[in-house]
Coordinates of C-alpha atoms in Angstrom, one line a residue:
M993 CA 84.7 89.4 96.5
A994 CA 88.4 90.3 97.8
R995 CA 91.3 89.0 95.5
L996 CA 92.8 85.8 97.2
N997 CA 95.8 87.1 97.9
D998 CA 94.3 89.4 100.6
Q999 CA 91.8 86.2 101.6
V1000 CA 94.9 84.3 102.6
G1001 CA 97.3 87.5 103.8
A1002 CA 94.4 88.1 106.5
L1003 CA 93.9 84.5 107.4
L1004 CA 97.9 83.8 108.6
Q1005 CA 97.3 87.8 110.2
E1006 CA 94.8 85.9 112.0
Y1007 CA 96.1 83.2 113.0
A1008 CA 100.0 85.6 113.9
D1009 CA 97.4 86.6 115.8
L1010 CA 95.7 83.9 117.3
L1011 CA 98.9 82.6 118.4
L1012 CA 100.2 85.5 120.4
L1013 CA 96.9 85.4 121.7
T1014 CA 97.2 81.9 123.2
G1015 CA 100.7 82.8 124.8
G1016 CA 102.4 81.1 121.6
D1017 CA 105.9 81.8 121.0
A1018 CA 105.9 85.2 119.4
Y1019 CA 108.9 85.1 117.2
R1020 CA 106.6 82.1 115.3
A1021 CA 104.1 84.8 115.2
R1022 CA 105.9 87.4 113.9
S1023 CA 106.2 85.0 111.2
Y1024 CA 103.1 84.6 110.0
E1025 CA 103.3 87.7 110.4
K1026 CA 106.1 88.8 107.4
A1027 CA 104.5 86.1 105.3
A1028 CA 100.7 87.8 105.6
R1029 CA 102.3 90.7 104.7
S1030 CA 104.1 89.0 102.3
V1031 CA 101.6 87.1 100.1
A1032 CA 99.4 89.6 99.9
G1033 CA 101.8 92.5 98.6
H1034 CA 102.7 89.6 96.3
A1035 CA 102.3 91.0 92.4
G1036 CA 101.1 87.5 91.1
D1037 CA 98.6 85.3 91.5
L1038 CA 98.8 82.6 94.4
D1039 CA 96.2 79.8 92.2
G1040 CA 98.0 77.9 90.6
L1041 CA 101.0 78.0 93.5
D1042 CA 102.4 75.1 94.1
A1043 CA 104.0 74.7 98.0
K1044 CA 108.2 75.3 96.5
G1045 CA 106.5 78.1 94.2
L1046 CA 105.0 79.6 97.2
Q1047 CA 107.8 78.9 99.1
T1048 CA 110.0 81.6 96.1
I1049 CA 107.6 84.5 98.1
P1050 CA 109.3 86.6 100.7
G1051 CA 108.7 85.3 104.1
V1052 CA 106.9 82.0 103.6
G1053 CA 108.7 78.9 104.7
K1054 CA 108.1 75.3 105.1
S1055 CA 105.6 75.1 107.1
T1056 CA 103.8 78.8 105.8
A1057 CA 103.7 77.4 102.4
G1058 CA 101.8 73.8 103.6
K1059 CA 98.9 76.1 105.5
I1060 CA 98.3 78.3 102.1
A1061 CA 98.1 75.3 99.4
E1062 CA 95.7 73.4 102.2
Y1063 CA 93.8 76.7 102.0
L1064 CA 94.4 76.5 98.3
G1065 CA 93.5 73.1 98.0
T1066 CA 90.7 72.5 100.5
G1067 CA 89.3 76.1 101.6
R1068 CA 90.6 75.9 105.5
I1069 CA 93.5 75.4 107.2
Q1070 CA 92.9 73.1 110.2
A1071 CA 95.7 74.3 112.4
L1072 CA 94.0 78.3 111.9
E1073 CA 90.7 76.0 113.1
A1074 CA 92.3 74.9 116.1
L1075 CA 92.8 78.2 117.2
R1076 CA 89.6 79.7 116.7
A1077 CA 87.8 76.6 118.2
D1078 CA 90.0 77.7 121.3
I1079 CA 88.8 81.1 121.5
P1080 CA 85.2 83.2 122.0
P1081 CA 84.3 84.8 119.1
G1082 CA 83.9 87.7 121.3
V1083 CA 87.5 87.5 122.1
R1084 CA 88.9 87.7 118.5
E1085 CA 87.2 90.2 118.0
I1086 CA 88.1 92.7 121.1
M1087 CA 91.2 91.4 119.7
G1088 CA 91.1 93.4 116.2
I1089 CA 89.9 96.7 118.2
P1090 CA 92.5 99.7 117.6
T1091 CA 94.8 100.1 120.7
V1092 CA 93.6 96.2 121.7
G1093 CA 96.1 93.7 119.8
P1094 CA 95.9 90.1 120.9
K1095 CA 98.0 90.7 124.1
K1096 CA 95.5 93.3 125.3
A1097 CA 92.7 90.9 124.3
A1098 CA 94.1 87.9 126.2
L1099 CA 95.0 89.7 129.5
I1100 CA 91.6 90.9 129.7
H1101 CA 89.8 87.9 129.1
R1102 CA 92.1 86.3 131.8
E1103 CA 91.8 88.8 134.3
L1104 CA 88.1 89.9 134.1
G1105 CA 86.1 87.4 132.1
V1106 CA 85.8 89.7 128.8
S1107 CA 84.6 87.3 126.0
T1108 CA 82.6 90.9 124.3
V1109 CA 83.2 94.2 123.1
D1110 CA 80.2 95.1 124.9
E1111 CA 81.3 93.5 128.1
L1112 CA 84.9 95.7 127.0
L1113 CA 83.0 98.9 126.9
D1114 CA 81.6 98.8 130.3
A1115 CA 84.5 97.4 131.9
A1116 CA 86.6 101.1 130.3
R1117 CA 84.0 103.0 131.4
T1118 CA 84.1 101.7 134.3
G1119 CA 86.7 101.7 135.5
R1120 CA 87.8 97.9 135.8
L1121 CA 90.7 98.5 133.1
D1122 CA 92.7 100.6 134.9
D1123 CA 94.5 98.5 137.4
L1124 CA 95.7 95.7 135.0
P1125 CA 98.7 96.2 134.3
G1126 CA 100.3 97.9 131.6
L1127 CA 96.6 99.9 131.1
G1128 CA 95.5 102.8 133.2
A1129 CA 92.3 104.9 132.9
R1130 CA 94.2 106.6 129.3
T1131 CA 94.6 103.1 127.8
A1132 CA 91.3 103.0 129.1
G1133 CA 89.9 105.8 127.2
N1134 CA 91.7 104.6 123.9
I1135 CA 89.9 101.4 124.1
V1136 CA 86.8 103.8 124.2
R1137 CA 87.3 105.8 121.3
G1138 CA 88.7 102.4 119.5
I1139 CA 85.5 99.9 120.2
Q1140 CA 83.7 103.8 118.9
V1141 CA 86.5 104.0 115.3
L1142 CA 86.3 100.6 114.2
R1143 CA 82.3 100.5 115.0
S1144 CA 82.0 103.7 112.8
G1145 CA 83.6 101.9 109.5
A1146 CA 81.4 98.7 110.0
G1147 CA 80.0 97.2 106.9
R1148 CA 81.8 99.8 104.7
S1149 CA 85.2 98.4 102.4
L1150 CA 87.6 100.4 101.5
L1151 CA 88.2 101.8 98.1
D1152 CA 90.3 99.2 96.6
A1153 CA 88.2 96.3 97.7
A1154 CA 85.4 98.1 96.2
L1155 CA 86.9 99.0 93.2
A1156 CA 87.7 95.2 93.1
L1157 CA 84.8 93.8 93.5
A1158 CA 83.1 96.1 90.8
A1159 CA 86.1 96.0 88.5
E1160 CA 84.3 92.0 88.7
I1161 CA 80.3 92.2 88.6
A1162 CA 80.6 94.6 85.4
A1163 CA 83.0 92.7 83.7
A1164 CA 80.1 89.8 83.6
V1165 CA 77.1 91.7 83.5
R1166 CA 79.3 93.7 80.2
A1167 CA 79.1 90.3 78.4
A1168 CA 75.9 88.8 79.3
P1169 CA 74.0 88.8 75.8
G1170 CA 72.5 92.0 75.4
C1171 CA 75.0 94.7 77.3
E1172 CA 75.9 97.6 76.0
R1173 CA 77.1 99.6 78.7
C1174 CA 78.4 99.1 82.1
A1175 CA 79.9 101.0 84.5
H1176 CA 80.0 101.7 88.8
A1177 CA 78.7 104.0 90.0
G1178 CA 77.5 106.0 93.6
S1179 CA 79.7 106.9 95.5
L1180 CA 82.3 104.5 94.8
R1181 CA 82.3 106.0 91.8
R1182 CA 83.0 109.7 93.1
M1183 CA 85.7 107.1 94.9
R1184 CA 85.2 107.9 98.4
E1185 CA 87.6 106.6 101.0
S1186 CA 85.2 103.5 102.0
V1187 CA 81.7 102.8 100.5
G1188 CA 78.8 101.2 101.9
D1189 CA 77.3 98.9 98.9
V1190 CA 78.2 99.7 95.5
D1191 CA 76.1 99.9 92.6
I1192 CA 76.6 99.0 89.0
L1193 CA 74.8 101.0 86.4
A1194 CA 73.9 98.9 82.4
A1195 CA 72.2 100.3 79.2
A1196 CA 70.3 96.6 77.8
H1197 CA 67.1 96.9 75.5
D1198 CA 66.3 93.5 77.3
S1199 CA 67.8 93.4 81.1
A1200 CA 67.3 89.4 82.1
P1201 CA 70.6 88.6 80.8
L1202 CA 72.0 91.5 83.1
M1203 CA 69.8 90.1 86.7
A1204 CA 71.2 86.4 85.7
A1205 CA 74.5 87.4 85.5
L1206 CA 74.7 89.1 89.0
T1207 CA 72.2 86.5 90.2
G1208 CA 74.5 83.8 89.5
L1209 CA 77.9 84.8 90.1
P1210 CA 79.8 81.9 93.1
L1211 CA 81.1 85.4 95.0
T1212 CA 76.7 86.1 95.0
A1213 CA 75.3 84.8 98.5
E1214 CA 71.6 85.8 99.1
V1215 CA 69.5 87.6 95.9
L1216 CA 68.1 90.4 98.7
V1217 CA 65.3 92.4 95.3
G1218 CA 64.8 90.9 91.9
G1219 CA 63.1 93.1 89.1
P1220 CA 63.4 94.2 85.5
T1221 CA 65.0 97.2 86.4
K1222 CA 67.1 96.5 89.7
T1223 CA 68.2 93.9 91.5
S1224 CA 70.8 93.9 95.1
V1225 CA 72.4 90.7 96.4
R1226 CA 74.7 90.4 99.0
T1227 CA 77.9 88.9 98.7
T1228 CA 80.6 86.5 100.5
T1229 CA 81.7 89.1 101.9
G1230 CA 79.1 91.0 102.7
V1231 CA 78.9 93.6 100.8
Q1232 CA 75.2 94.7 99.1
V1233 CA 75.4 95.1 95.0
D1234 CA 72.0 97.3 93.8
L1235 CA 72.4 96.4 89.6
R1236 CA 70.8 99.0 87.9
V1237 CA 69.7 98.2 83.7
V1238 CA 68.2 101.8 81.5
P1239 CA 67.5 101.7 78.2
P1240 CA 70.7 102.6 76.4
E1241 CA 69.2 106.5 75.2
D1242 CA 68.6 106.8 79.4
W1243 CA 72.3 106.7 80.4
G1244 CA 74.3 109.7 80.3
A1245 CA 70.8 111.2 83.0
A1246 CA 70.6 107.6 85.3
M1247 CA 74.6 107.8 85.4
V1248 CA 74.3 111.3 86.3
Y1249 CA 71.5 110.4 88.6
F1250 CA 73.1 107.2 90.2
T1251 CA 76.2 109.3 91.1
G1252 CA 75.3 111.7 92.9
S1253 CA 75.6 113.1 95.9
K1254 CA 72.2 113.3 96.5
A1255 CA 73.1 117.4 97.4
H1256 CA 74.9 118.0 94.2
N1257 CA 71.6 116.3 92.4
I1258 CA 69.1 118.8 94.5
K1259 CA 71.0 121.0 92.8
L1260 CA 71.3 120.4 89.7
R1261 CA 67.6 119.8 90.2
G1262 CA 66.9 123.6 91.1
R1263 CA 68.2 124.3 88.3
A1264 CA 66.9 123.0 85.7
V1265 CA 63.3 123.6 87.8
K1266 CA 64.2 127.6 87.6
A1267 CA 64.9 126.7 84.0
G1268 CA 61.3 125.7 83.9
L1269 CA 62.7 121.6 83.1
K1270 CA 62.5 118.5 85.2
L1271 CA 65.4 116.8 85.5
S1272 CA 65.4 112.6 87.0
E1273 CA 67.3 109.9 85.8
Y1274 CA 65.1 109.2 82.7
G1275 CA 66.4 112.4 81.7
L1276 CA 66.0 116.4 81.4
F1277 CA 62.7 117.5 80.3
D1278 CA 60.4 120.1 79.5
A1279 CA 58.4 120.7 82.4
G1280 CA 55.5 121.9 80.0
D1281 CA 55.6 119.7 77.3
G1282 CA 57.0 116.8 78.6
R1283 CA 60.0 117.1 75.9
R1284 CA 63.0 115.7 76.1
I1285 CA 65.8 117.8 76.4
A1286 CA 69.2 115.5 77.3
S1287 CA 69.5 111.8 78.6
R1288 CA 72.2 110.5 76.0
T1289 CA 75.1 111.5 77.7
E1290 CA 76.2 113.1 80.8
E1291 CA 77.9 115.6 78.9
E1292 CA 74.2 116.3 77.3
V1293 CA 72.2 116.4 80.8
Y1294 CA 75.0 119.0 82.3
A1295 CA 75.5 121.5 79.3
A1296 CA 71.5 121.8 79.0
L1297 CA 71.6 122.8 82.6
G1298 CA 74.1 125.6 81.2
L1299 CA 77.3 123.8 83.1
P1300 CA 80.6 121.8 81.9
W1301 CA 80.8 118.3 82.6
I1302 CA 81.8 117.9 86.2
P1303 CA 84.4 114.8 87.3
P1304 CA 82.7 112.8 89.4
E1305 CA 85.0 113.3 92.4
L1306 CA 83.6 116.8 92.7
R1307 CA 80.4 116.3 93.0
E1308 CA 79.4 117.1 96.9
D1309 CA 77.5 119.7 96.9
R1310 CA 81.3 121.8 98.1
G1311 CA 80.6 125.2 95.7
E1312 CA 81.7 122.4 92.7
I1313 CA 78.8 123.5 90.5
E1314 CA 79.4 127.8 91.8
A1315 CA 82.6 126.9 90.8
A1316 CA 81.8 125.8 87.4
L1317 CA 79.0 128.5 86.4
A1318 CA 82.5 131.2 86.8
G1319 CA 84.6 128.6 84.5
G1320 CA 87.0 127.7 87.9
L1321 CA 86.9 124.4 87.9
P1322 CA 90.0 122.4 88.6
V1323 CA 91.7 120.8 86.0
L1324 CA 92.7 117.7 87.7
V1325 CA 95.4 116.2 88.1
E1326 CA 95.7 112.5 86.6
E1327 CA 97.9 109.6 87.3
S1328 CA 100.1 109.7 84.2
D1329 CA 100.9 113.6 85.7
L1330 CA 102.5 111.7 87.9
R1331 CA 106.2 111.1 86.7
G1332 CA 107.1 109.0 89.9
D1333 CA 106.6 108.5 93.3
L1334 CA 108.1 109.9 96.5
H1335 CA 108.1 106.9 99.5
T1336 CA 108.7 103.5 99.1
H1337 CA 110.4 101.1 101.3
T1338 CA 112.2 98.1 100.6
D1339 CA 112.7 94.8 103.2
L1340 CA 116.7 96.7 104.2
T1341 CA 113.1 98.3 107.4
D1342 CA 108.9 96.8 107.1
G1343 CA 109.6 96.3 103.2
L1344 CA 108.9 92.7 101.0
A1345 CA 111.1 93.0 98.7
P1346 CA 114.2 93.5 97.9
L1347 CA 115.4 97.1 96.5
E1348 CA 116.7 95.3 93.0
E1349 CA 112.2 93.8 92.6
M1350 CA 110.8 97.4 93.9
L1351 CA 113.5 99.2 91.1
A1352 CA 112.6 97.0 88.0
A1353 CA 108.7 96.9 89.3
A1354 CA 108.6 100.5 89.2
H1355 CA 110.9 100.8 86.3
A1356 CA 108.3 98.7 84.5
R1357 CA 105.6 101.5 86.1
G1358 CA 107.4 103.8 83.8
H1359 CA 108.5 106.6 86.3
A1360 CA 110.6 109.1 85.5
Y1361 CA 112.4 108.7 88.7
Y1362 CA 111.2 106.8 92.0
A1363 CA 112.9 107.5 95.4
V1364 CA 113.5 104.4 97.9
T1365 CA 113.1 105.5 101.6
D1366 CA 113.1 102.8 104.0
H1367 CA 112.6 103.5 108.0
A1368 CA 115.6 105.3 110.6
P1369 CA 116.3 104.3 113.5
D1370 CA 114.1 105.7 115.3
L1371 CA 111.9 103.4 115.0
S1372 CA 114.0 100.3 117.0
M1373 CA 111.8 97.6 115.8
Q1374 CA 113.4 98.5 112.3
R1375 CA 116.8 97.9 113.5
M1376 CA 117.8 100.4 110.6
T1377 CA 121.6 101.9 111.8
D1378 CA 123.8 104.7 109.9
A1379 CA 125.4 101.5 108.0
K1380 CA 123.0 100.0 107.2
M1381 CA 121.5 103.2 105.6
L1382 CA 125.4 104.2 103.6
A1383 CA 125.1 100.8 102.3
Q1384 CA 122.1 100.9 101.2
R1385 CA 123.2 104.4 99.5
E1386 CA 126.0 102.9 97.5
Q1387 CA 123.8 99.8 96.2
L1388 CA 121.0 102.3 95.1
R1389 CA 123.5 103.9 93.0
S1390 CA 125.0 100.7 91.8
Q1391 CA 121.9 100.2 90.0
A1392 CA 121.9 103.1 88.2
G1393 CA 121.6 103.1 84.6
R1394 CA 120.3 99.4 85.3
H1395 CA 116.3 100.8 85.1
G1396 CA 116.3 102.7 82.1
R1397 CA 116.7 106.6 82.5
M1398 CA 114.9 106.3 85.5
R1399 CA 116.7 108.6 87.8
L1400 CA 117.3 106.7 91.5
L1401 CA 116.6 109.6 94.9
H1402 CA 118.1 107.6 98.1
G1403 CA 115.4 108.8 100.9
T1404 CA 114.2 108.2 104.0
E1405 CA 111.4 108.5 106.2
L1406 CA 112.3 109.9 109.4
N1407 CA 110.3 109.4 112.8
I1408 CA 109.2 112.2 113.4
G1409 CA 109.6 112.4 117.6
P1410 CA 107.1 114.0 120.4
D1411 CA 108.9 117.0 120.7
G1412 CA 108.7 117.0 117.0
G1413 CA 113.0 116.5 116.4
V1414 CA 114.0 113.6 113.9
D1415 CA 116.3 111.1 113.4
W1416 CA 119.4 112.3 112.5
P1417 CA 121.8 114.5 112.7
A1418 CA 121.2 117.4 110.2
A1419 CA 124.8 116.5 109.0
F1420 CA 124.0 113.2 108.2
L1421 CA 120.9 114.0 106.9
A1422 CA 122.2 116.4 104.4
G1423 CA 123.8 113.5 102.4
F1424 CA 119.7 112.4 101.6
D1425 CA 118.1 113.1 97.9
I1426 CA 114.8 113.5 100.0
C1427 CA 113.5 113.1 103.8
V1428 CA 109.9 112.2 104.8
A1429 CA 109.3 112.6 108.2
S1430 CA 106.1 110.9 109.5
I1431 CA 103.9 110.5 113.0
H1432 CA 104.4 107.1 114.0
S1433 CA 103.3 107.3 117.6
H1434 CA 101.9 109.0 120.6
F1435 CA 99.7 109.7 119.1
G1436 CA 97.1 111.1 122.5
L1437 CA 99.0 113.7 122.9
D1438 CA 96.6 117.0 123.0
R1439 CA 95.9 119.8 120.1
D1440 CA 99.3 122.1 121.1
A1441 CA 101.5 119.4 121.1
Q1442 CA 100.6 118.0 118.1
T1443 CA 100.5 121.1 116.9
R1444 CA 103.8 121.7 118.4
R1445 CA 105.3 118.7 116.7
L1446 CA 104.5 119.3 113.5
L1447 CA 105.5 123.0 113.0
R1448 CA 108.5 122.2 113.8
A1449 CA 109.1 119.3 111.8
C1450 CA 108.4 121.3 108.5
E1451 CA 111.2 124.2 110.3
N1452 CA 113.8 121.1 109.3
P1453 CA 115.2 122.4 106.7
Y1454 CA 116.4 118.9 105.6
V1455 CA 112.7 117.7 106.3
H1456 CA 110.5 118.1 102.8
V1457 CA 107.2 115.9 102.9
I1458 CA 104.9 115.8 105.9
G1459 CA 104.0 111.7 105.2
H1460 CA 100.5 110.8 105.8
P1461 CA 99.6 114.0 107.9
A1462 CA 96.9 113.0 110.4
T1463 CA 98.1 109.4 110.7
R1464 CA 95.0 107.4 110.4
L1465 CA 93.7 104.6 109.8
L1466 CA 90.6 104.1 107.9
G1467 CA 87.8 101.8 110.5
R1468 CA 90.6 101.2 112.8
R1469 CA 92.7 104.9 113.7
D1470 CA 91.6 108.4 114.0
G1471 CA 93.5 111.2 113.0
I1472 CA 95.8 113.0 115.7
D1473 CA 93.7 116.5 117.0
A1474 CA 96.3 119.3 115.7
D1475 CA 96.1 122.6 114.7
W1476 CA 95.3 122.7 110.8
E1477 CA 95.7 126.2 109.7
A1478 CA 98.9 126.6 111.2
V1479 CA 100.6 123.6 109.6
Y1480 CA 98.6 124.3 106.1
A1481 CA 100.2 127.7 106.6
A1482 CA 103.9 126.6 107.8
C1483 CA 104.0 124.0 105.1
A1484 CA 103.2 127.0 102.6
R1485 CA 106.2 129.3 104.9
T1486 CA 108.3 126.7 104.7
G1487 CA 108.5 125.1 101.5
T1488 CA 107.7 121.5 103.0
A1489 CA 105.2 119.6 101.0
L1490 CA 102.2 117.3 102.7
E1491 CA 101.6 114.2 101.5
V1492 CA 98.6 112.0 100.1
N1493 CA 99.3 108.6 101.0
G1494 CA 97.8 106.6 98.6
S1495 CA 97.5 103.0 101.0
P1496 CA 94.0 102.4 100.7
E1497 CA 94.2 101.6 104.7
R1498 CA 95.1 105.5 105.3
L1499 CA 94.4 107.5 102.0
D1500 CA 95.9 110.3 104.4
L1501 CA 96.0 114.1 103.9
G1502 CA 91.6 113.2 103.8
D1503 CA 90.2 115.2 100.8
E1504 CA 88.6 118.0 102.6
R1505 CA 91.8 118.5 104.8
I1506 CA 93.3 118.7 100.9
A1507 CA 90.9 121.5 99.9
A1508 CA 91.7 122.9 103.3
A1509 CA 95.4 123.2 102.9
R1510 CA 96.1 124.0 99.1
R1511 CA 94.2 127.3 99.9
H1512 CA 97.0 128.0 101.8
G1513 CA 99.4 127.8 98.7
V1514 CA 100.5 124.0 100.0
R1515 CA 102.9 122.0 97.7
F1516 CA 101.2 118.2 98.0
A1517 CA 103.4 114.8 97.2
I1518 CA 100.7 111.3 96.1
D1519 CA 102.8 108.7 96.3
S1520 CA 102.5 105.1 97.6
D1521 CA 103.9 104.0 100.7
A1522 CA 104.7 100.8 98.8
H1523 CA 106.1 97.7 101.2
A1524 CA 106.1 95.7 98.2
V1525 CA 105.3 95.4 94.7
G1526 CA 102.0 94.9 94.5
H1527 CA 102.2 98.2 96.7
L1528 CA 103.2 100.1 94.2
G1529 CA 100.0 100.4 92.1
N1530 CA 98.1 102.8 95.4
L1531 CA 99.4 105.9 93.3
R1532 CA 95.6 104.6 92.1
Y1533 CA 93.8 105.4 95.1
G1534 CA 95.6 108.9 96.2
V1535 CA 95.6 110.2 93.0
A1536 CA 91.5 109.2 92.9
T1537 CA 91.5 111.3 96.9
A1538 CA 94.4 114.8 96.1
R1539 CA 90.9 115.1 92.6
R1540 CA 88.9 114.8 95.5
G1541 CA 90.6 117.9 96.8
G1542 CA 90.8 119.9 93.9
L1543 CA 94.2 119.2 93.1
T1544 CA 95.3 120.4 90.0
A1545 CA 99.0 118.7 88.8
D1546 CA 100.9 121.7 89.1
E1547 CA 100.4 121.4 93.0
V1548 CA 102.0 118.1 93.0
V1549 CA 105.8 118.2 93.7
N1550 CA 106.1 114.6 91.4
T1551 CA 103.9 115.7 88.2
W1552 CA 107.6 117.7 88.0
P1553 CA 110.1 117.0 85.6
L1554 CA 113.2 116.0 87.8
T1555 CA 115.2 118.9 87.6
R1556 CA 112.0 121.2 88.8
L1557 CA 111.6 118.7 91.4
R1558 CA 115.8 118.3 93.5
A1559 CA 115.5 122.8 92.5
F1560 CA 111.4 122.6 95.5
L1561 CA 114.4 119.9 97.2
R1562 CA 117.4 121.8 97.8
A1563 CA 115.4 125.6 98.4
K1564 CA 114.5 123.7 101.7
A1565 CA 117.9 123.6 102.8
R1566 CA 118.3 127.1 102.3

């Protein structure tokens, strides 16, 4: 089940979108949008806060607090339901298509009478959008691709939501009488960027209390399958959860089997067959006499197959078994290896918390160093100026020594323009400790143009990190098309790090591109891209993606001591 803050944030965002869709005041809609982001990113739980307490959250005024309090008390927001009643459900779905949004959805509905996604797809493909003001054939093509992206992610949960759901269910099952062990398995344990369902594995001699714990949860909406070894339910948010209970002595073999992947397990079974063994979820057995060889722990099962234990994130049949046989498995980066965060925002631009709060939260997380990287002026909606940025630098310097031994770095997130240029001239950029440069627009440029802009950014002596390099938003926007091999080579040649962005909506670079880039000797930065105090925990998801790409700690620049990191940053400008 989604965290209460996220539920309320989503409702406020929907209210903002519907205000725009119905022609409401744009300023009012933006205030609700800001409140939505602030509530979702709020570190504390909303439950138990009264209207006065709610107004202490940045961006939450009296009217917004009233709506939140109404939802906390009744489970409804009457004003939101009134707006929903005025708009066909299909139009609200259209609004969520990448590249559309509320204004275009309203225009298309008003001018063409389009009320469903299928009708919009037909209108885009038959040219009926081409003559609408502000649209045209190119926009129609983007809408078709946006629908395809949206449908490809339908029914899937992002990593953070799936992990939160799994943790809640596992805690309930673990508390049931007789439960000896409980953990999530499947693609979630392999930390894939999104999952179709959630697999929970438990160990007990009597499964009945454990199954009852799952089916009795408030988040369980429907029991799909019930039995002594497996129960499947659908949650109130539509996610399927499968709980399997095995005898404690079978735990290791069951974890191997139900973690997968299918291709990895096929390779393991092939090794077992060649050795005269049989591998299943019940254990590893002698194929001749049926004698059990191993089953209690994963390590025992892998060892009996002549292999070291393989981290779950690598179990995708991408050469991990061959690497294990050759003694070449990487020692994967851990979250505890990270010494700092190099990409974060404050309320000076589009962040939600003031500088002091972000610094205090970073210190509480134990960072040795921390970079503040608010947006530069080319993103005009952020209203950045030279004076504002210099004032922030002085404010940051005044904070030195107030947060223990944590060292503070002043940086910026530059915008990579369509020609590869960035916001400020060299003389101004030279004053920053670190510059992250990212693409925020012109996503539809062709392959050659996208490649050129990234190469030029890499060659800029003041660009240290390419932020969220592919620009993807999971389930909402595909990444840009570029010659990635050329980009990796340029990063390696110029000493430019590629970011593994920990935002669960991005996880960019993705695991396969990480693996390709590291073959070129590229360095990486695992960052939170935090826009609120609660987002600082995004590092967890960035580390998971980095591990899936095979990264070691030494390949990640923000695992290094500050002296080594500073030397890396200085070397770029030489």
